[in-house]
Coordinates of C-alpha atoms and ligand atoms in Angstrom, one line a residue:
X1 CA 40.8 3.1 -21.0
X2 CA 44.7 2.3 -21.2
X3 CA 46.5 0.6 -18.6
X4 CA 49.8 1.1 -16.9
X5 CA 52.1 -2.3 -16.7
X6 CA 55.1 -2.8 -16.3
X7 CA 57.2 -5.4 -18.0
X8 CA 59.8 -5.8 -15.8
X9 CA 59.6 -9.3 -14.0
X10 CA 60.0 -8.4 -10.1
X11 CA 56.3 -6.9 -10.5
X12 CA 54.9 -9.9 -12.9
X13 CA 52.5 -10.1 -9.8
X14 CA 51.0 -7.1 -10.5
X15 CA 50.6 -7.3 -14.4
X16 CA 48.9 -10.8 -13.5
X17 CA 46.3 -9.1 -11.7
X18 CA 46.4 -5.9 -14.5
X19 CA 45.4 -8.7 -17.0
X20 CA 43.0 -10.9 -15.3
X21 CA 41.1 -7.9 -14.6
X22 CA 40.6 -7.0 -18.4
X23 CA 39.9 -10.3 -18.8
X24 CA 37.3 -10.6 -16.0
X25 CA 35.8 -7.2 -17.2
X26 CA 35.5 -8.9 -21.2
X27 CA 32.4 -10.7 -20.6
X28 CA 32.6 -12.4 -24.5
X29 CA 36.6 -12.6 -23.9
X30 CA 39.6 -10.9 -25.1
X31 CA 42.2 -12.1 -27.3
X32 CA 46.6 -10.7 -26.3
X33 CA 46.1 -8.4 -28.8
X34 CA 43.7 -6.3 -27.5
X35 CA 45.2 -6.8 -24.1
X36 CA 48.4 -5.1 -25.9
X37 CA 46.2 -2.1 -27.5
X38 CA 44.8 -1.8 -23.9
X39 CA 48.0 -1.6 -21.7
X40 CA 51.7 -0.9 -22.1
X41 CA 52.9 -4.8 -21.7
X42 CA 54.9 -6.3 -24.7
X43 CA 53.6 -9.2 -25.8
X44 CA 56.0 -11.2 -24.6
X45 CA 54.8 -10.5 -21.0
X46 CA 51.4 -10.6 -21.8
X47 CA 52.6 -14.1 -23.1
X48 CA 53.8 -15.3 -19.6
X49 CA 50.7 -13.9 -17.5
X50 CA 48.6 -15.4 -19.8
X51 CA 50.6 -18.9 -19.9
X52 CA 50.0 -18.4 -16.0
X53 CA 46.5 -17.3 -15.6
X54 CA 46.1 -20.2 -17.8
X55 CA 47.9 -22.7 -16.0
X56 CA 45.9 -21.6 -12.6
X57 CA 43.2 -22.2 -14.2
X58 CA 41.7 -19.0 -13.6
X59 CA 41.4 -18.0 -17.8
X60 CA 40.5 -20.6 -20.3
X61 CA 41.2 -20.4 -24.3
X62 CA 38.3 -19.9 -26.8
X63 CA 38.0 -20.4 -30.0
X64 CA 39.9 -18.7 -32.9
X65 CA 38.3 -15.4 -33.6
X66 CA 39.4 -13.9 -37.5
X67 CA 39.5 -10.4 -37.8
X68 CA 41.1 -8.9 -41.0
X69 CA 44.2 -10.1 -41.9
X70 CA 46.8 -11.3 -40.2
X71 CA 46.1 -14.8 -38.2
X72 CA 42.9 -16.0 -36.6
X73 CA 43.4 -14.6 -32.7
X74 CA 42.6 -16.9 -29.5
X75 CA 39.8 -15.2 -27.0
X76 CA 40.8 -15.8 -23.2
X77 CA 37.6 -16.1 -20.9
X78 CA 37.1 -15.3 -17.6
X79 CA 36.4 -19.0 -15.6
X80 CA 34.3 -17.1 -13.3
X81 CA 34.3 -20.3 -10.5
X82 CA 37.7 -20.9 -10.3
X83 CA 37.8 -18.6 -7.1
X84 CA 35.0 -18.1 -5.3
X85 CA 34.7 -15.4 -1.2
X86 CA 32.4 -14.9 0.8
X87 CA 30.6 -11.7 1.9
X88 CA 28.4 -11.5 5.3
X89 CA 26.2 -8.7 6.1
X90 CA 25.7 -8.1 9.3
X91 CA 22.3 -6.2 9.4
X92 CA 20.4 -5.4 12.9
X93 CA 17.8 -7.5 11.8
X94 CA 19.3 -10.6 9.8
X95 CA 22.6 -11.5 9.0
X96 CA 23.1 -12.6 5.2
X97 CA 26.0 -15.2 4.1
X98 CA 26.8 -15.3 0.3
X99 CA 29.3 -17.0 -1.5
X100 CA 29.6 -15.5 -4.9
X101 CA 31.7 -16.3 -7.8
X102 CA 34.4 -14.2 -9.8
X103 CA 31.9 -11.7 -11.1
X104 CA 30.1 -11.5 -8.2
X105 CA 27.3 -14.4 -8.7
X106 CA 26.0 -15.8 -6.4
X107 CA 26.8 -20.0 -6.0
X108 CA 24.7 -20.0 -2.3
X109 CA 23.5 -18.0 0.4
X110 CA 21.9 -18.2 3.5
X111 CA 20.3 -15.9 6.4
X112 CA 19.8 -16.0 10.0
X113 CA 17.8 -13.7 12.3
X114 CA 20.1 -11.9 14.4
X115 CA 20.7 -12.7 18.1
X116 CA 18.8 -10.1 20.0
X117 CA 20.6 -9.5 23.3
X118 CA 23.5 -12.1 22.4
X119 CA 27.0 -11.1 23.5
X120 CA 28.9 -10.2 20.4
X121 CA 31.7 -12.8 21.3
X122 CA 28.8 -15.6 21.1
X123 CA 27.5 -13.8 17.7
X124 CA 30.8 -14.1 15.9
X125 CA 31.0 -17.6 17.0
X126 CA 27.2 -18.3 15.3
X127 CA 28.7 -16.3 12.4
X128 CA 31.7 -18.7 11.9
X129 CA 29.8 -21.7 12.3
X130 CA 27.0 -20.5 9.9
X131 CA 29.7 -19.8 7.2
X132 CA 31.4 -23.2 8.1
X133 CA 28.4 -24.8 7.4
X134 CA 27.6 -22.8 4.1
X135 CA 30.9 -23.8 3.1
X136 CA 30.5 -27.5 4.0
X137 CA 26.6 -27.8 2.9
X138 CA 27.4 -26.6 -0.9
X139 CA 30.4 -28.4 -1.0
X140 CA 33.0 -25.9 -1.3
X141 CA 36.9 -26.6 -1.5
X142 CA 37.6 -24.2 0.7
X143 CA 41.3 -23.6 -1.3
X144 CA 38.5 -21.8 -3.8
X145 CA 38.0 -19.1 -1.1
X146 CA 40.3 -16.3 -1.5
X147 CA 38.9 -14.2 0.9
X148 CA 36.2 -13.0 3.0
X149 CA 34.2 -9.7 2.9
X150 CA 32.1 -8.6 6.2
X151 CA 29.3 -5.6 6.0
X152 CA 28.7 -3.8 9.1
X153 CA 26.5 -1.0 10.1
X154 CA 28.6 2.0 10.8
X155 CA 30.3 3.5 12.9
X156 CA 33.4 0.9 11.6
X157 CA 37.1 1.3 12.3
X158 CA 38.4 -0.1 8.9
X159 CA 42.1 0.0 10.1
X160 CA 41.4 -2.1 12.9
X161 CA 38.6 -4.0 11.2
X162 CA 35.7 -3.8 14.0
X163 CA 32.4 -2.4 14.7
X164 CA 32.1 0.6 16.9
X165 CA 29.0 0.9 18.6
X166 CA 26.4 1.4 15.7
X167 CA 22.9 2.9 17.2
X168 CA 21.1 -0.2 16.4
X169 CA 23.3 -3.0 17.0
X170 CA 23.3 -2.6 21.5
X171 CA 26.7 -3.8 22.7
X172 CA 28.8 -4.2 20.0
X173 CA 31.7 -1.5 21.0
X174 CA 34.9 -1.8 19.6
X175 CA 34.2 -5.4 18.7
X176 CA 36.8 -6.7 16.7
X177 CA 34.8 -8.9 13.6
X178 CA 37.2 -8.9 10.8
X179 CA 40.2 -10.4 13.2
X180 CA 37.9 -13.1 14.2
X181 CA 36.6 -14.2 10.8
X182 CA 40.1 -14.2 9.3
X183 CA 41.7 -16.4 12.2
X184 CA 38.6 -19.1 11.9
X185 CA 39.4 -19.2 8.3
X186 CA 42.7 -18.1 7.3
X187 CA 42.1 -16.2 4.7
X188 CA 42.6 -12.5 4.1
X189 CA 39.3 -10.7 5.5
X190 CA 37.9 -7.3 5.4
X191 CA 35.7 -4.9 7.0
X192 CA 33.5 -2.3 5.4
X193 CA 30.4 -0.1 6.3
X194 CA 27.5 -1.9 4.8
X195 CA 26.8 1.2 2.2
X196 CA 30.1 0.8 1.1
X197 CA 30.2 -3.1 0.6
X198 CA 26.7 -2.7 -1.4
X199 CA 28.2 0.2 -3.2
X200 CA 30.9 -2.5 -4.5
X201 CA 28.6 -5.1 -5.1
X202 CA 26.9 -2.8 -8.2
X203 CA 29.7 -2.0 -9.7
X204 CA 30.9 -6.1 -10.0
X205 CA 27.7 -7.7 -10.1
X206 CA 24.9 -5.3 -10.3
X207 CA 25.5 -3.9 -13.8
X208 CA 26.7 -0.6 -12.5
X209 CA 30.0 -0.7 -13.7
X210 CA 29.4 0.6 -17.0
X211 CA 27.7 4.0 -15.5
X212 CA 30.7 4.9 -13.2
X213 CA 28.6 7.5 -11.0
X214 CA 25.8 6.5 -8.7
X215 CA 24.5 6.5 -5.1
X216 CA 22.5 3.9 -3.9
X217 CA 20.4 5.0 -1.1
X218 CA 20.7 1.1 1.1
X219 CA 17.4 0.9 3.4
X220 CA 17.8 -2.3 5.8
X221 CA 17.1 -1.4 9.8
X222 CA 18.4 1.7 9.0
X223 CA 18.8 4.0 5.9
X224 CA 22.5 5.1 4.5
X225 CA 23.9 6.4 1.1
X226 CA 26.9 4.6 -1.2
X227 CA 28.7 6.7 -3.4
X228 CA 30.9 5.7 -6.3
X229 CA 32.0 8.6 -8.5
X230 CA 34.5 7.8 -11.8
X231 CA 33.9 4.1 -10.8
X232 CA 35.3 4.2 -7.5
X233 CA 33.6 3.6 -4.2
X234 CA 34.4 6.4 -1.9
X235 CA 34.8 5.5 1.8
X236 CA 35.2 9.2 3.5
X237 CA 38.5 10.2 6.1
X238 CA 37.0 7.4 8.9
X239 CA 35.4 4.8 6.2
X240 CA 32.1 6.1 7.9
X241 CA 31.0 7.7 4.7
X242 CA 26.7 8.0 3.8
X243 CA 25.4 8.7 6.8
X244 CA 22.2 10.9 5.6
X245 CA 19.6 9.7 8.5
X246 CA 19.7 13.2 9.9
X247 CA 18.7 14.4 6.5
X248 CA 15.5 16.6 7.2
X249 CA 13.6 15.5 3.9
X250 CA 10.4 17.3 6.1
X251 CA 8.6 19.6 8.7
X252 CA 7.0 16.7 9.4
X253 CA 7.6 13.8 11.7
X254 CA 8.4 12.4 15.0
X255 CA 11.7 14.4 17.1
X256 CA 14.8 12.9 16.1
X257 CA 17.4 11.8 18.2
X258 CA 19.7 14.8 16.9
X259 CA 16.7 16.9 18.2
X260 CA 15.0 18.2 14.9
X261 CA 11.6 16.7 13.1
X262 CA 11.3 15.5 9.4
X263 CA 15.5 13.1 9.7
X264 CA 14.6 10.8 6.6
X265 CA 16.2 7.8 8.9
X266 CA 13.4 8.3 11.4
X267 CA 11.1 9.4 9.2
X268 CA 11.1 6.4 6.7
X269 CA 12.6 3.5 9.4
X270 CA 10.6 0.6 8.9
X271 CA 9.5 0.3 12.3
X272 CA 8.1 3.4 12.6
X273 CA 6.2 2.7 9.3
X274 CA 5.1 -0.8 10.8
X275 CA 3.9 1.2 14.0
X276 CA 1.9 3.6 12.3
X277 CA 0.6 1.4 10.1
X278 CA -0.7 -1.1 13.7
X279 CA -2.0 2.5 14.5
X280 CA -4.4 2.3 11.7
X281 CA -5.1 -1.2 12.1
X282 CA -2.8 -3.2 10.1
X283 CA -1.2 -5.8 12.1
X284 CA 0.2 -5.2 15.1
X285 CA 2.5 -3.1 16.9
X286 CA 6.4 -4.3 17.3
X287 CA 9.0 -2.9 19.7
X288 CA 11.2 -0.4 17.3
X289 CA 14.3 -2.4 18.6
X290 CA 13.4 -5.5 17.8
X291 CA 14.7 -5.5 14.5
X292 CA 14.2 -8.8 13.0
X293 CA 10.2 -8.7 14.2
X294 CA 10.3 -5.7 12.7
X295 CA 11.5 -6.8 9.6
X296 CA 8.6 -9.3 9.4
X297 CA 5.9 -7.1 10.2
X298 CA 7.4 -4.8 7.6
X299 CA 7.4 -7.9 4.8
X300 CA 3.7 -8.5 5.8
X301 CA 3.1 -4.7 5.5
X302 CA 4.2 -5.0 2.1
X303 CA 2.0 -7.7 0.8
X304 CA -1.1 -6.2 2.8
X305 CA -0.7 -3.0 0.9
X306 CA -0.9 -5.1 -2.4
X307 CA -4.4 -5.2 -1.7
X308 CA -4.9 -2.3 0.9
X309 CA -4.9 1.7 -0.3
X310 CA -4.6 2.8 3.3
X311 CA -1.1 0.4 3.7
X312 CA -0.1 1.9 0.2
X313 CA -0.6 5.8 1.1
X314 CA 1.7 5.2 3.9
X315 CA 4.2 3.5 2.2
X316 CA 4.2 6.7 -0.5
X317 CA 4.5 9.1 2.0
X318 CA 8.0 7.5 2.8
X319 CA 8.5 7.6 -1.0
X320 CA 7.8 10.9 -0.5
X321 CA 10.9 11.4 2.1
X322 CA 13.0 9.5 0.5
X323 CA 12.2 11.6 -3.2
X324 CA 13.4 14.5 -1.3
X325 CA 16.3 13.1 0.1
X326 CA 17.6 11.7 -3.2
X327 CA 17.0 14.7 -4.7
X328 CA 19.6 16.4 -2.4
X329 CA 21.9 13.9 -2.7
X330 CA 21.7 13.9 -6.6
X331 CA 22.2 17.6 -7.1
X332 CA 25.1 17.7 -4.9
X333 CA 26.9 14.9 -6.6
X334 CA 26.0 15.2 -10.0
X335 CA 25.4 11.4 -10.3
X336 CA 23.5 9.8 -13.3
X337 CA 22.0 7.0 -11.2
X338 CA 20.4 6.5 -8.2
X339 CA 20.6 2.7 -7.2
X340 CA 17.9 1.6 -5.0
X341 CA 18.7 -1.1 -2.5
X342 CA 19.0 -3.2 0.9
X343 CA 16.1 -5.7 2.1
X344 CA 13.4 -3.0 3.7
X345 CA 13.7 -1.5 -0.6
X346 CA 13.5 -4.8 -1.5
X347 CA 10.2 -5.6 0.1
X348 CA 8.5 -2.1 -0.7
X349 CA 9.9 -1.4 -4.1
X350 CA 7.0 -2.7 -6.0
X351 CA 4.7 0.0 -3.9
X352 CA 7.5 2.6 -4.2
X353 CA 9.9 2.8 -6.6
X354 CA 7.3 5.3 -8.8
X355 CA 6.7 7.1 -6.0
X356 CA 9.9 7.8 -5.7
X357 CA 10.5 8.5 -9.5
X358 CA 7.6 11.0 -10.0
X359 CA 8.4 13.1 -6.8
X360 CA 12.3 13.1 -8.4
X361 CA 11.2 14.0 -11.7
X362 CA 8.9 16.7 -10.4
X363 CA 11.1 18.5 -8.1
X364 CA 14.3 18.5 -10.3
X365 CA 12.6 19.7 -13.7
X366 CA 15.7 21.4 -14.8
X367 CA 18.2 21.2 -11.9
X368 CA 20.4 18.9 -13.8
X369 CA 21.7 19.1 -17.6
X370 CA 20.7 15.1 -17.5
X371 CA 17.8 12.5 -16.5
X372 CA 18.5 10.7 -13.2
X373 CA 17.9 7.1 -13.5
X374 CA 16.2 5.6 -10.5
X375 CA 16.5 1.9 -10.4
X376 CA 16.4 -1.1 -8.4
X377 CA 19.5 -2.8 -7.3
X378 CA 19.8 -5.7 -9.1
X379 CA 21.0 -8.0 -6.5
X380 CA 17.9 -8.4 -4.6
X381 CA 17.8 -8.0 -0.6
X382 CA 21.2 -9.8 -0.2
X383 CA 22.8 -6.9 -2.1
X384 CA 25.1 -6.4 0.9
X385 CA 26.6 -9.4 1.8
X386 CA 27.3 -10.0 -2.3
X387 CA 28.8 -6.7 -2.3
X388 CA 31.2 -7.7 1.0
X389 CA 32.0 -11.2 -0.8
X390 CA 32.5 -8.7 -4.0
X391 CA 35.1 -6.6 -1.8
X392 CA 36.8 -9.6 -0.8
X393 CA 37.5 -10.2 -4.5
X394 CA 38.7 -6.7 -5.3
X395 CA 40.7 -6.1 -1.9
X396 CA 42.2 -9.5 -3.3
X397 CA 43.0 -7.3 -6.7
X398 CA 44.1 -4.2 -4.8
X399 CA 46.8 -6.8 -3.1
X400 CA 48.2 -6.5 -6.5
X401 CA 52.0 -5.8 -5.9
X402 CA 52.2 -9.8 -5.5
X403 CA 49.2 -11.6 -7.1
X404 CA 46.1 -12.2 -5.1
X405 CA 46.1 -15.4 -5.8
X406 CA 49.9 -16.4 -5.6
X407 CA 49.6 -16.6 -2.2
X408 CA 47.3 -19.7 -2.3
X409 CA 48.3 -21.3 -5.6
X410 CA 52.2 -21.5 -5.6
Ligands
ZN501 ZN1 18.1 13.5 13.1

């Protein structure tokens, strides 16, 4: 793919942040050359933002590379820690801190249960503390931090960076998150729906970027879709994109707030899966809005099934559901690859994920002209708050008119 530059010097900033990224995407380096072939910068700028990418410290020089004639050619390489931000996920049952690297790697993490009938006010105040302390405990120049990244559960307000009452998070209305993060830190933050963030995370740190198009289908508390077609993330008019709990993936199942039976967020929430499976006589039952118990029930679920068919047939059924509902969502999109993640997945993949595959396989023989990969995020249960600390990075990118990092690093 070629690049626009420009190579005038007023927007240096932006070249800066035009080349780093080739040279953060060239995993075994790229030498000015093939920075030239790849934009429309003469060498002579490609010179300068080189000389200071260098001189922050945020590329390094490898060796000599010879290929054909001509002189030997010096790779530049990413030096992914020079920068480091943090994501937080804000989930109904946990919330997640990561602090991840340049390409989205994660350097530490921690997670809390989440207050359960806390004012928000006192929640954001845990939050700063707990990132404080994260910052502090790993020993973290916080200069290194270029900014921070928070996943919420929608309904967010993205221009105004807060969380708008989200069905399972009780009393946070209009509560203004980003605004509080970024004045305890002073550092540019932002706010995204949780799908969205996750969605972002893939595509830096989950291998995705090389496919372009893919949903991932994010199961935490509750169940919502990311979509990144031509290697974007799409966010929708109100940033409230992937809402598909109302999906009706069956006849079957318990009357759904919006008033029909068979919504795959009812139908395949993992307290109603805990419940039912208490009803049968494995471990007990947990109130559906206590989210992190439910969490932990649902964990223990998971290992009982290991040895327990009964445990395992009601974990397929939800495979089941969630088959249908993927196979919806990948015949409307025309996506290659379905990304399966969020810390509920995480837990039940191993009981699920062929499940899942079979049913997708079955029912979309020959809907498509090409296989639909079903796969399991890479990033593990935390694959939301990497994918906020990964928006941090790139909403430091998108800044690109000045560079994102000129700000910091005069
Ligand atoms: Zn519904």
């Amino acid at each position: 793919m070629r690049r626009r530059g420009a190579n005038l010097p007023a927007i240096g900033g932006f070249n800066q942040a035009l080349v780093f990224d080739i040279v953060r995407r060239a995993s075994s380096g790229v030498s000015r050359t093939e920075i030239a072939a790849q934009t429309d910068l003469s060498a002579q700028t490609i010179s300068n933002v080189t000389r200071r990418l260098l001189d922050d410290g945020l590329v390094r020089e490898g060796d000599k590379v010879s290929s054909g004639p001509g002189k030997p050619r010096t790779r530049l390489h990413l030096v992914p820690d020079a920068r480091l931000a943090v994501g937080i996920h804000l989930d109904p049952a946990r919330i997640t801190y990561s602090i991840v690297d340049l390409v989205g790697r994660v350097i530490a993490r921690r997670a809390t249960p989440t207050p359960r009938g806390q004012a928000p006010k006192d929640v954001e105040e845990s939050m700063i503390a707990t990132t404080r302390a994260l910052i502090e405990d790993n020993e973290v120049s916080q200069d290194r931090i270029i900014g921070i990244g928070i996943a919420a559960p929608g309904p967010v307000d993205i221009a105004r960076g807060s969380v708008n009452d989200p069905p399972l998070l009780p009393g946070w209305n209009d509560v203004p998150l980003r605004d509080a993060l970024a004045e305890a830190f002073e550092v540019p933050t932002v706010l995204a729906k949780d799908v969205a963030s996750a969605t972002v995370g893939e595509l830096w740190a989950g291998g995705q970027d090389a496919v372009g198009d893919l949903a991932v289908v994010y199961i935490g508390s509750g169940i919502g879709l990311g979509i990144a077609l031509d290697h974007t993330v799409l966010h929708g008019a109100t940033s409230n994109l992937g809402d598909i709990g109302h999906l009706r993936v069956s006849a079957e199942g318990p009357v759904c707030s919006c008033g029909q039976r068979g919504c795959l967020g009812v139908n395949v929430s993992p307290a109603r899966i805990v419940n039912l499976a208490a009803d049968q006589g494995v471990g007990k039952a947990v109130a559906e809005t206590d989210h992190a118990r439910v969490a932990d029930a649902f964990t223990a679920l998971c290992r009982h099934a290991d040895d327990d068919a009964d445990a395992r047939a009601l974990l397929d059924d939800a495979a089941a559901d969630i088959a249908q509902g993927i196979t919806v969502v990948a015949n409307m999109l025309d996506v290659a690859t379905i990304v399966m993640s969020g810390p509920i997945w995480a837990d039940a993949a191993r009981h699920m994920l062929d499940g899942v595959r079979s049913r997708v396989a079955a029912s979309r023989a020959d809907a498509l002209p090409h296989p639909l990969d079903v796969v399991n995020s890479a990033l593990g249960p935390d694959a939301a708050s990497v994918g906020a600390g990964c928006q941090a990075l790139e909403s430091a990118f998108a800044r690109g008119e000045a560079s994102p990092f000129a700000a910091r690093l005069p």
